[in-house]
């Protein structure tokens, strides 16, 4: 146990005639470099003369003195507290950037009392496992005396004016405006596994079951979901695996919808041509112009090109056929006959023969071939294929004047097809991300479909490609479409409604909800009320609480989540989370439970007790304090080394390292003793002896004194930390994180605190307050 740093011997400390510990009284001289020895007894308790503290001393003056006399020592790098108790640490007590806030936090945490375990007792302890600052030089006598004096002054003020215990009131420091650095974060969570399933179902009317196989269930790990078989912890952020899952999901659901004209493609003809037929155009390539036609053989003549051996003339630059259609390919040519046959000429497209002609030897003539050419760039050639000569008699040659392309020959459609296709692009955006496309998105989306159709002549598949791109866009994958920032008016409100629905019911709004909201038939508040009253909300909230309570998917392990859900859907005080004397059935009805549970809420539910052993390892007590009181425990390496051989007796021994650090966990572990690790109730221990499940008076400053878990629960629900932890469970639904209650969101915290106080712990009222808040609605 704690002992004083300054030896309390009779000689030299407190006089030769007495072993009594003197008291601190009045207000000391903070400038005294050699103050009298501290009146701390061997247990670490501080002795104070409360009556001698002047009436002028108040909480405000103590907080001010704390900031001047103690806080500088806390935040210095050497021998300070900041290295272990920074705001980013997992410690119960954190040293913030503001001295007054730090004072009130230490007071609320019980570290400014005269009891053992206080800051004073830790500053003077000679036990290195307990002494503060750990593994650093001790504070000076002057600094410790100031800490002790402020502790006694605080005890006097609290004794004169009994008030709500500091750990049960709203933190006074948080009533002041936040003056710290601006918090710059992108508060927009990725879709969770359940929200993604809900969005695919809502947008595509597709549950992604193929051949009787649930593909979502197969890829639950990729999307960071839980299935209570292999995966029990929901991912908090998107991972690269999420995008791998999208690579499987998007092509499948998009192509099926595009081919079947369902989901976002309902009523859209995905096979209709998307490229307009332009007016017919003509391009004539002159044989004598090298930039027009390139020859593989022959020579220039006065009227064209002489192919005097087998070869061809090819368009130097491929011709861009603007649309798949009918074109006239014309070659003006004549031949010089030799032998029995006329010169043979082929018209070729991209090197493939499309028409052969026998060319007359009389004069130039047009040789026309009409054919369908697919859209895109293609080369056109005129080839001579039957060269022949008789020495000294004749020579068969082919003469080409020009090659001409004309078309398309179909009637022009103007911009009808392009406009219709771009309208489909806009429709997909409206149905998939709940907003119109921008002009650039419309242009780019149309270009993508054209490019994909050119790559593979399958228009539904090309439209599916655009759908896949939209599914991978931030507006689809974030709960609040990022384009919200650039929208105004009704479009902006609609995108916020998308987030609200996903946050409360795990899916986007349906067509009826959107229509009612867009038309003004329902206000934002009415939409919130509707969602909170829906079965979809109960289902989604239950899922989130199953994750929070680490359910294993069984009826027993679901019981805590059912209680959470009952409270949120009925408006029953959230204090019943720990003090309810009932259970909730699988159909979410309130049911009685055996009397031995008393008013203990989830604390004695079998599904909560299981997998949380009691002594000697403190798992249960630590989880209770973490889950419901917001405490985080850091276990040093030396504790890990000793846990394997630990016994219940060794961990509760007042001289042990465990006890010195866990003065909350030890009495709480005793209060739980009537409940075995498997969740069954017992009245005797393993040796048949009656169980003492009181806190046993082990820790004077223990805030939850009494018999059994009911005593703990009755006091725990009064604590500010319990209220904050419970409010945060609601806040996370909307923001994907806990409140920055000590920083820029302290106003939000006070608002939720007030609502909870005024509405008797009604979680539905808390949820509604968040949904209507300017922080959530960006107003």
XYZ file of C-alpha atoms in Angstrom, residues 265-665:
401
model
C -32.190 0.716 -65.352
C -35.939 0.251 -64.930
C -37.695 1.711 -67.966
C -34.407 2.365 -69.799
C -33.665 0.710 -73.156
C -30.044 -0.293 -72.728
C -29.912 -1.765 -76.256
C -30.959 1.421 -78.058
C -28.271 3.022 -80.265
C -26.399 5.741 -78.432
C -24.561 7.351 -81.380
C -26.449 9.616 -83.750
C -26.366 9.168 -87.532
C -24.764 12.325 -88.917
C -25.475 13.814 -92.350
C -23.654 11.980 -95.158
C -20.074 13.168 -95.719
C -17.589 12.498 -98.500
C -13.842 12.119 -98.307
C -11.897 11.699 -101.541
C -8.309 10.429 -101.385
C -6.248 11.442 -104.433
C -3.833 8.801 -105.737
C -1.215 11.314 -106.756
C -1.118 12.852 -103.264
C 1.165 10.954 -100.920
C -0.555 12.378 -97.845
C -3.805 10.835 -99.044
C -2.782 7.403 -100.292
C 0.306 5.316 -99.687
C 1.397 2.870 -102.391
C 3.281 -0.394 -102.020
C 4.309 -0.431 -105.707
C 3.891 1.478 -108.973
C 4.542 5.020 -110.072
C 2.845 8.365 -110.511
C 1.214 9.195 -113.838
C -0.237 12.406 -115.175
C -3.730 11.308 -114.089
C -3.197 9.142 -111.056
C -1.158 6.115 -109.979
C 0.018 3.198 -112.043
C 0.083 -0.101 -110.191
C 2.303 -1.947 -112.671
C 2.850 -4.897 -110.368
C 0.678 -6.451 -107.719
C 0.254 -4.035 -104.824
C -2.155 -1.584 -103.237
C -2.945 2.008 -102.472
C -4.086 2.570 -98.853
C -5.443 5.608 -97.091
C -2.461 7.117 -95.300
C -4.623 8.207 -92.377
C -7.470 5.848 -91.402
C -10.923 7.225 -92.033
C -13.088 7.812 -88.945
C -16.473 6.270 -89.614
C -18.628 8.283 -87.158
C -21.303 5.672 -86.684
C -21.994 2.093 -87.609
C -23.947 2.430 -90.840
C -24.032 2.013 -94.603
C -21.219 3.594 -96.604
C -20.307 3.802 -100.294
C -16.679 2.923 -100.985
C -15.711 4.055 -104.481
C -12.494 3.559 -106.476
C -12.075 5.436 -109.788
C -9.847 3.241 -111.932
C -9.189 1.717 -115.330
C -6.894 -1.073 -116.537
C -4.658 -1.950 -119.429
C -5.602 -5.413 -120.627
C -3.090 -8.075 -121.467
C -3.944 -11.675 -121.963
C -7.415 -13.086 -121.611
C -8.384 -11.396 -118.298
C -9.187 -7.851 -117.295
C -7.136 -6.310 -114.461
C -8.482 -7.531 -111.082
C -9.012 -4.932 -108.369
C -10.029 -5.497 -104.743
C -11.480 -2.991 -102.329
C -10.192 -3.784 -98.861
C -11.156 -2.487 -95.427
C -8.497 -2.904 -92.758
C -6.753 -5.314 -95.147
C -9.819 -7.542 -95.559
C -11.271 -7.937 -99.060
C -14.837 -6.651 -99.216
C -15.343 -6.507 -103.014
C -13.522 -7.612 -106.170
C -13.893 -6.005 -109.613
C -12.736 -6.762 -113.146
C -11.631 -3.331 -114.351
C -12.444 -2.208 -117.882
C -9.535 -1.147 -120.090
C -11.331 1.621 -121.944
C -11.337 4.648 -119.579
C -11.588 5.670 -115.906
C -14.798 4.419 -114.289
C -16.247 4.450 -110.778
C -16.283 1.076 -109.027
C -18.680 1.344 -106.061
C -19.247 -1.017 -103.184
C -21.957 -0.324 -100.587
C -21.513 -1.964 -97.192
C -22.055 -1.609 -93.455
C -18.959 -0.406 -91.651
C -18.719 -0.363 -87.848
C -18.037 2.944 -86.162
C -14.416 3.796 -85.636
C -11.267 4.348 -87.677
C -10.599 2.008 -90.597
C -8.222 1.965 -93.563
C -9.520 1.624 -97.125
C -7.364 0.159 -99.900
C -7.498 -0.429 -103.666
C -5.376 -3.486 -104.560
C -4.119 -4.853 -107.931
C -3.924 -8.648 -107.757
C -3.331 -10.183 -111.248
C -0.303 -8.543 -112.842
C 0.588 -10.093 -116.249
C 2.717 -9.224 -119.270
C 3.813 -10.660 -122.573
C 7.327 -9.564 -123.377
C 7.367 -7.037 -126.177
C 3.610 -7.408 -126.679
C 1.546 -6.118 -123.717
C 1.549 -5.378 -119.972
C -1.498 -5.641 -117.686
C -1.631 -2.714 -115.214
C -4.162 -0.988 -112.923
C -4.514 2.798 -112.875
C -6.191 4.495 -109.888
C -7.337 8.116 -109.862
C -8.848 8.264 -106.367
C -10.509 6.392 -103.514
C -13.638 7.859 -101.972
C -15.696 7.216 -98.844
C -19.265 8.493 -98.646
C -21.858 8.067 -95.950
C -23.534 7.125 -93.799
C -26.396 6.790 -96.243
C -29.107 6.475 -93.565
C -31.148 9.556 -92.705
C -29.469 11.828 -90.165
C -30.811 11.678 -86.591
C -29.382 14.991 -85.434
C -28.590 14.691 -81.666
C -31.548 12.530 -80.731
C -29.605 9.416 -79.715
C -26.885 11.361 -77.902
C -29.428 13.365 -75.953
C -31.344 10.212 -75.036
C -28.150 8.481 -73.882
C -27.083 11.458 -71.786
C -30.542 11.519 -70.244
C -29.998 7.881 -69.239
C -26.676 8.836 -67.675
C -28.482 11.469 -65.612
C -31.174 8.965 -64.636
C -28.551 6.541 -63.333
C -27.001 9.277 -61.193
C -30.383 10.286 -59.809
C -31.294 6.714 -58.931
C -27.923 5.589 -57.615
C -26.547 8.662 -55.811
C -29.795 10.608 -55.423
C -28.793 13.721 -57.316
C -28.624 14.932 -60.918
C -25.372 14.524 -62.780
C -23.222 17.551 -63.459
C -22.695 18.556 -67.118
C -19.172 17.136 -66.937
C -20.390 13.861 -65.402
C -23.022 13.585 -68.101
C -20.437 14.140 -70.833
C -17.910 11.780 -69.268
C -20.518 9.119 -68.569
C -21.717 9.199 -72.168
C -18.137 9.028 -73.445
C -17.443 6.019 -71.207
C -20.446 4.111 -72.544
C -19.401 4.920 -76.133
C -15.841 3.781 -75.508
C -16.949 0.549 -73.874
C -19.390 -0.140 -76.717
C -16.607 0.388 -79.247
C -14.374 -1.982 -77.320
C -17.045 -4.673 -77.177
C -20.274 -4.397 -79.167
C -22.600 -5.096 -76.234
C -24.559 -2.015 -75.229
C -26.095 -3.420 -71.995
C -22.592 -4.356 -70.900
C -21.360 -0.865 -71.751
C -24.132 0.644 -69.610
C -23.201 -1.780 -66.862
C -19.682 -0.348 -66.987
C -21.006 3.130 -66.225
C -23.089 1.700 -63.375
C -19.968 0.055 -61.937
C -18.140 3.362 -62.036
C -20.929 5.104 -60.133
C -20.941 2.329 -57.515
C -17.243 2.922 -56.905
C -17.663 6.694 -56.613
C -17.428 8.476 -53.238
C -21.057 9.594 -53.542
C -22.129 5.952 -53.474
C -19.654 4.667 -50.883
C -19.818 7.377 -48.194
C -22.851 7.742 -45.954
C -23.062 11.413 -46.890
C -22.363 11.954 -50.608
C -19.350 14.320 -50.719
C -21.030 16.277 -53.526
C -23.309 17.532 -50.737
C -20.800 20.335 -50.198
C -21.380 21.766 -53.677
C -25.186 21.433 -53.739
C -27.825 23.896 -52.623
C -31.508 23.938 -51.742
C -33.564 20.816 -52.211
C -30.688 18.818 -53.712
C -28.603 19.444 -50.617
C -31.467 18.469 -48.301
C -32.095 15.272 -50.271
C -28.472 14.150 -49.928
C -28.630 14.753 -46.181
C -31.779 12.631 -46.079
C -29.768 9.842 -47.724
C -27.339 9.986 -44.811
C -30.109 10.146 -42.213
C -31.778 7.017 -43.576
C -28.491 5.126 -43.739
C -27.620 6.182 -40.189
C -30.978 5.230 -38.680
C -32.346 2.377 -40.793
C -29.248 1.082 -42.616
C -30.482 1.866 -46.124
C -31.170 4.890 -48.358
C -34.642 6.411 -48.388
C -37.200 4.587 -50.496
C -39.215 6.160 -53.292
C -42.163 7.084 -51.062
C -39.942 8.711 -48.454
C -38.100 10.709 -51.103
C -41.321 11.833 -52.738
C -42.846 12.952 -49.438
C -39.706 14.857 -48.478
C -39.087 16.430 -51.895
C -42.704 17.577 -52.168
C -42.678 19.073 -48.684
C -45.359 16.720 -47.403
C -42.998 15.725 -44.597
C -40.497 17.939 -42.821
C -37.035 16.918 -41.708
C -38.316 16.440 -38.162
C -41.163 14.259 -39.398
C -38.735 12.136 -41.381
C -36.638 11.673 -38.234
C -39.706 10.702 -36.222
C -40.811 8.277 -38.919
C -37.496 6.501 -39.053
C -37.218 6.275 -35.254
C -40.691 4.726 -35.079
C -40.031 2.169 -37.830
C -39.327 -1.549 -37.598
C -36.301 -0.899 -39.843
C -34.822 1.297 -37.107
C -35.336 -1.379 -34.481
C -33.674 -3.963 -36.735
C -30.712 -1.754 -37.566
C -30.237 -0.504 -33.993
C -30.302 -4.080 -32.741
C -27.558 -4.954 -35.227
C -25.397 -2.050 -34.032
C -25.892 -3.009 -30.395
C -25.057 -6.652 -31.128
C -21.750 -5.403 -32.468
C -21.240 -3.078 -29.499
C -21.939 -5.827 -26.956
C -19.820 -8.344 -28.903
C -22.640 -10.797 -29.364
C -21.824 -14.254 -30.650
C -25.162 -14.518 -32.403
C -26.872 -16.675 -29.767
C -30.035 -15.894 -27.820
C -28.016 -15.453 -24.618
C -25.343 -13.194 -26.085
C -28.021 -11.173 -27.904
C -29.847 -10.406 -24.646
C -27.834 -7.244 -23.805
C -28.402 -5.923 -27.329
C -32.129 -6.602 -27.004
C -32.216 -4.503 -23.828
C -30.340 -1.652 -25.553
C -32.844 -1.818 -28.416
C -35.855 -1.908 -26.102
C -34.646 1.240 -24.364
C -34.021 3.082 -27.643
C -37.358 2.166 -29.194
C -39.629 2.681 -26.175
C -38.153 5.757 -24.527
C -37.539 3.821 -21.303
C -34.815 5.541 -19.187
C -31.384 4.492 -20.343
C -30.385 4.012 -16.695
C -32.253 0.684 -16.977
C -29.275 -0.500 -18.972
C -27.647 -1.160 -15.597
C -30.596 -1.017 -13.196
C -33.401 -2.773 -15.054
C -34.959 -5.672 -13.160
C -36.310 -7.291 -16.329
C -35.167 -8.823 -19.595
C -36.309 -8.410 -23.215
C -37.566 -11.314 -25.306
C -36.617 -12.087 -28.899
C -39.718 -10.216 -30.059
C -38.513 -7.182 -28.050
C -41.136 -7.446 -25.326
C -40.371 -6.707 -21.681
C -40.289 -9.925 -19.634
C -39.533 -10.725 -15.998
C -36.435 -12.563 -14.826
C -35.445 -14.374 -11.620
C -35.308 -12.252 -8.504
C -31.622 -12.976 -7.847
C -30.752 -10.578 -10.656
C -32.260 -7.641 -8.811
C -31.806 -4.280 -10.491
C -28.694 -5.053 -12.487
C -29.698 -4.690 -16.151
C -27.115 -6.194 -18.486
C -24.571 -6.659 -15.694
C -25.879 -10.081 -14.678
C -27.153 -11.253 -18.039
C -25.655 -14.610 -18.917
C -24.571 -13.405 -22.341
C -22.680 -10.490 -20.793
C -21.041 -12.510 -18.024
C -19.776 -15.227 -20.330
C -16.225 -14.823 -21.648
C -15.483 -12.182 -18.993
C -13.795 -14.043 -16.126
C -13.731 -12.535 -12.669
C -10.854 -12.839 -10.246
C -7.932 -13.213 -10.557
C -7.830 -11.517 -13.943
C -10.321 -8.648 -13.587
C -11.723 -9.152 -17.111
C -15.332 -8.682 -16.062
C -14.696 -5.634 -13.900
C -12.504 -4.012 -16.536
C -15.097 -4.598 -19.243
C -17.860 -3.121 -17.113
C -15.794 -0.020 -16.443
C -14.781 0.264 -20.085
C -18.138 -0.508 -21.686
C -20.302 1.607 -19.398
C -18.044 4.043 -17.542
C -15.573 4.933 -20.290
C -12.437 3.806 -18.433
C -9.513 2.389 -20.373
C -6.910 0.284 -18.614
C -3.317 -0.007 -19.723
C -1.608 -3.145 -18.463
C 2.168 -2.818 -18.045
C 4.460 -5.640 -19.086
C 5.210 -6.695 -15.508
C 1.516 -7.419 -14.962
C 1.386 -9.625 -18.031
C 4.372 -11.523 -16.667
C 2.626 -12.253 -13.370
C -0.935 -12.927 -14.628
C -0.280 -16.530 -15.539
C 0.456 -17.520 -11.952
C -1.925 -15.047 -10.348
C -4.540 -16.167 -7.825
C -7.565 -14.329 -6.531
C -5.815 -13.822 -3.213
C -2.674 -12.420 -4.800
C -4.504 -9.890 -6.963
C -6.591 -8.426 -4.131
C -3.752 -8.302 -1.645
C -3.511 -4.613 -0.621
C 0.258 -4.763 -1.100
C 0.053 -6.125 -4.654
C 0.682 -4.236 -7.857
C -2.785 -5.250 -9.083
C -4.546 -3.726 -6.116
C -2.570 -0.512 -6.168
C -3.560 0.129 -9.785
C -7.077 -1.326 -9.778
C -8.745 0.167 -6.737
C -11.964 0.347 -8.713
C -11.717 -3.124 -10.198
